[in-house]
Coordinates of C-alpha atoms in Angstrom, one line a residue:
Chain E
X1 CA -4.5 43.7 -6.3
X2 CA -5.8 47.0 -5.0
X3 CA -4.6 50.1 -6.9
X4 CA -2.4 51.2 -3.9
X5 CA -1.8 49.2 -0.8
X6 CA 0.0 50.2 2.4
X7 CA 0.6 48.6 5.7
X8 CA -1.6 50.6 8.1
X9 CA 0.7 50.2 11.1
X10 CA 0.9 51.7 13.6
X11 CA 4.7 51.7 13.6
X12 CA 5.9 52.6 17.1
X13 CA 9.6 53.4 17.1
X14 CA 12.0 55.1 19.5
X15 CA 13.6 58.4 18.7
X16 CA 16.7 58.0 16.6
X17 CA 15.5 54.7 15.0
X18 CA 15.4 54.1 11.3
X19 CA 12.0 53.1 9.9
X20 CA 10.8 52.1 6.4
X21 CA 7.4 51.8 4.9
X22 CA 6.4 50.0 1.7
X23 CA 3.7 50.7 -0.7
X24 CA 2.6 48.5 -3.6
X25 CA 0.7 49.7 -6.7
X26 CA -1.1 47.9 -9.5
X27 CA -0.7 50.3 -12.5
X28 CA 2.5 49.4 -14.2
X29 CA 2.3 52.4 -16.5
X30 CA 2.5 54.9 -13.6
X31 CA 5.4 57.3 -14.0
X32 CA 5.1 59.6 -11.0
X33 CA 4.8 58.7 -7.3
X34 CA 4.4 60.7 -4.2
X35 CA 4.6 60.4 -0.4
X36 CA 2.4 62.8 1.5
X37 CA 2.5 63.3 5.3
X38 CA -0.8 63.9 7.1
X39 CA -0.9 65.1 10.7
X40 CA -4.0 64.4 12.8
X41 CA -7.0 66.5 11.6
X42 CA -4.8 68.3 9.1
X43 CA -4.5 68.2 5.3
X44 CA -2.0 66.0 3.5
X45 CA 1.3 67.8 2.8
X46 CA 3.7 66.8 0.0
X47 CA 6.8 65.1 1.5
X48 CA 8.6 63.7 -1.6
X49 CA 8.1 63.1 -5.3
X50 CA 9.6 60.1 -7.0
X51 CA 10.0 60.2 -10.8
X52 CA 12.9 57.8 -11.4
X53 CA 14.6 55.2 -9.2
X54 CA 14.6 57.3 -6.0
X55 CA 14.9 60.6 -4.2
X56 CA 16.7 61.7 -1.1
X57 CA 16.0 64.7 1.1
X58 CA 17.8 64.9 4.3
X59 CA 16.7 62.1 6.6
X60 CA 14.1 60.9 4.1
X61 CA 14.8 58.6 1.2
X62 CA 12.1 57.3 -1.3
X63 CA 12.9 54.4 -3.6
X64 CA 11.0 53.0 -6.5
X65 CA 11.2 49.4 -7.7
X66 CA 9.3 49.3 -11.0
X67 CA 9.8 45.6 -11.5
X68 CA 8.1 44.7 -8.3
X69 CA 5.8 47.7 -8.4
X70 CA 6.5 49.2 -5.0
X71 CA 7.8 52.4 -3.5
X72 CA 9.4 52.7 -0.1
X73 CA 10.0 55.5 2.3
X74 CA 12.9 55.4 4.7
X75 CA 13.2 57.7 7.6
X76 CA 16.5 57.9 9.4
X77 CA 17.2 59.3 12.9
X78 CA 13.5 59.5 13.7
X79 CA 12.3 62.6 15.5
X80 CA 9.2 63.0 17.7
X81 CA 7.9 65.5 15.1
X82 CA 7.9 62.7 12.4
X83 CA 4.8 61.2 14.1
X84 CA 2.1 61.3 11.5
X85 CA 0.3 59.3 8.8
X86 CA 2.3 58.7 5.6
X87 CA 0.2 58.4 2.5
X88 CA 1.5 56.7 -0.7
X89 CA 0.1 58.3 -3.8
X90 CA 0.1 56.9 -7.4
X91 CA -1.6 57.8 -10.7
X92 CA -4.3 55.2 -11.5
X93 CA -7.8 55.0 -12.8
X94 CA -8.4 58.4 -11.3
X95 CA -5.8 61.2 -11.5
X96 CA -4.3 60.2 -8.2
X97 CA -5.0 57.2 -6.0
X98 CA -4.1 57.5 -2.3
X99 CA -3.3 54.6 -0.1
X100 CA -5.0 54.4 3.3
X101 CA -1.8 55.5 5.0
X102 CA 0.7 54.2 7.4
X103 CA 0.7 55.6 10.9
X104 CA 4.0 56.3 12.6
X105 CA 4.5 57.1 16.2
X106 CA 8.0 58.1 17.4
X107 CA 8.4 57.6 21.1
X108 CA 10.8 59.5 23.4
Chain L
X1 CA 2.6 82.8 -0.9
X2 CA -1.1 82.0 -0.4
X3 CA -2.0 78.4 -0.4
X4 CA -5.3 76.6 -1.1
X5 CA -8.1 77.9 1.1
X6 CA -11.4 76.3 1.8
X7 CA -14.6 77.5 3.5
X8 CA -16.3 76.8 5.7
X9 CA -13.8 74.9 7.8
X10 CA -16.6 73.1 9.7
X11 CA -20.2 72.6 8.6
X12 CA -23.0 70.8 10.5
X13 CA -26.1 70.0 8.4
X14 CA -29.3 68.3 9.2
X15 CA -30.1 65.3 7.1
X16 CA -31.8 66.5 3.9
X17 CA -30.2 69.9 3.8
X18 CA -28.2 71.2 0.9
X19 CA -24.6 72.3 1.5
X20 CA -22.1 74.2 -0.6
X21 CA -18.3 74.0 0.0
X22 CA -15.9 76.5 -1.5
X23 CA -12.4 76.1 -2.6
X24 CA -9.9 78.9 -3.6
X25 CA -6.9 77.2 -5.4
X26 CA -3.5 78.6 -5.6
X27 CA -3.5 81.5 -8.1
X28 CA -2.6 80.3 -11.6
X29 CA -3.1 76.6 -10.9
X30 CA -4.7 74.9 -13.8
X31 CA -5.9 71.8 -12.1
X32 CA -8.3 71.5 -9.2
X33 CA -9.4 68.3 -7.5
X34 CA -12.0 67.4 -4.9
X35 CA -11.5 64.5 -2.5
X36 CA -13.6 63.0 0.3
X37 CA -11.7 61.6 3.3
X38 CA -13.5 59.4 5.8
X39 CA -12.0 58.8 9.3
X40 CA -9.0 56.5 9.1
X41 CA -9.0 56.4 5.3
X42 CA -6.9 58.0 2.6
X43 CA -8.5 60.7 0.5
X44 CA -10.9 59.3 -2.2
X45 CA -11.0 61.2 -5.5
X46 CA -14.3 62.9 -6.4
X47 CA -13.8 65.1 -9.4
X48 CA -11.2 67.0 -11.4
X49 CA -11.2 70.3 -13.3
X50 CA -8.7 71.6 -15.8
X51 CA -9.4 75.3 -15.8
X52 CA -13.2 75.5 -16.1
X53 CA -13.7 72.1 -17.7
X54 CA -14.8 69.2 -15.5
X55 CA -12.8 66.4 -17.1
X56 CA -13.4 63.7 -14.6
X57 CA -16.3 63.2 -12.2
X58 CA -16.1 59.5 -11.9
X59 CA -15.6 59.6 -8.2
X60 CA -18.8 61.5 -7.3
X61 CA -20.8 59.0 -5.2
X62 CA -24.2 60.0 -6.4
X63 CA -26.2 62.5 -8.4
X64 CA -26.6 64.5 -5.2
X65 CA -23.0 65.7 -5.6
X66 CA -22.3 68.5 -8.0
X67 CA -19.2 70.5 -8.6
X68 CA -18.4 73.6 -10.7
X69 CA -15.6 75.9 -11.5
X70 CA -17.2 78.4 -13.8
X71 CA -14.3 80.9 -14.3
X72 CA -11.5 78.4 -13.9
X73 CA -10.5 79.6 -10.4
X74 CA -12.8 79.2 -7.4
X75 CA -14.7 75.9 -7.2
X76 CA -17.8 74.9 -5.3
X77 CA -18.8 71.4 -4.3
X78 CA -22.5 71.1 -3.7
X79 CA -24.2 68.2 -1.9
X80 CA -28.0 68.1 -2.1
X81 CA -30.2 66.3 0.4
X82 CA -27.3 65.4 2.6
X83 CA -27.2 62.0 4.2
X84 CA -25.3 60.8 7.3
X85 CA -22.9 58.8 5.1
X86 CA -21.8 62.1 3.5
X87 CA -20.1 63.0 6.8
X88 CA -16.4 63.3 6.0
X89 CA -13.7 65.8 5.4
X90 CA -13.9 67.3 1.9
X91 CA -10.4 68.3 0.6
X92 CA -9.6 70.5 -2.3
X93 CA -6.2 70.4 -4.0
X94 CA -4.7 72.3 -6.9
X95 CA -1.8 71.7 -9.2
X96 CA 0.0 74.0 -11.6
X97 CA -0.2 71.7 -14.6
X98 CA -2.9 69.5 -16.1
X99 CA -3.3 66.0 -14.8
X100 CA -3.0 63.0 -17.1
X101 CA -4.7 59.8 -16.2
X102 CA -2.8 56.6 -15.6
X103 CA 0.7 57.6 -16.1
X104 CA 1.8 61.0 -15.0
X105 CA 0.6 63.7 -12.7
X106 CA 2.2 66.6 -11.0
X107 CA 2.3 67.6 -7.3
X108 CA -0.9 68.6 -5.7
X109 CA -1.3 71.1 -2.9
X110 CA -4.1 70.6 -0.4
X111 CA -6.4 73.0 1.4
X112 CA -7.2 72.6 5.1
X113 CA -10.5 70.8 4.2
X114 CA -14.1 71.2 5.3
X115 CA -15.3 68.9 7.9
X116 CA -18.9 68.1 7.2
X117 CA -21.1 66.5 9.9
X118 CA -24.6 65.4 8.9
X119 CA -26.9 64.9 11.9

């Protein structure tokens, strides 16, 4: 298994929809997990940190399943401005290992 | 407050030229990271500094790549004899605490990147 794997998408969803992305990781010892958002030709920006079972921030919920070694990101009531690439990030053989990202397009 | 800054934002180099990319981390941040991001890929780790010490350079792709952070703040990534495959966005990130391999790291904050094109 690769250190971090994500479905590249794209996920094309209408405004107002709920969408979820999964990310699997191989390092069972990892204790901290992150979701970053990256807009086209911009730098990654921290969206959420996950240190225990999950975290919620407004329309965004991140959940951690240690037994199955995956984290998920749920976006409720999608907005046009949510269109971006979402990167899953996990400690690994280097300080942080990034997934390749999942591309989301929210359509009016 | 001020975030991570990088310069230049764009660099075009002819194959074989040397380039130097600069990163100014957030003031007081202990950890500094360099990443390489190719089109359509996630950032790939290059090297990590804790203050002025380069603790991990396992991601540097060849001995043409060299990084330093002599005073524990500003860092420079140097690429010698650039090749076309070096074309990418080079991202710098900083974190307020030390990074620990394998288990626990703290949030990183990224600069805008330097887009390097080697012709």
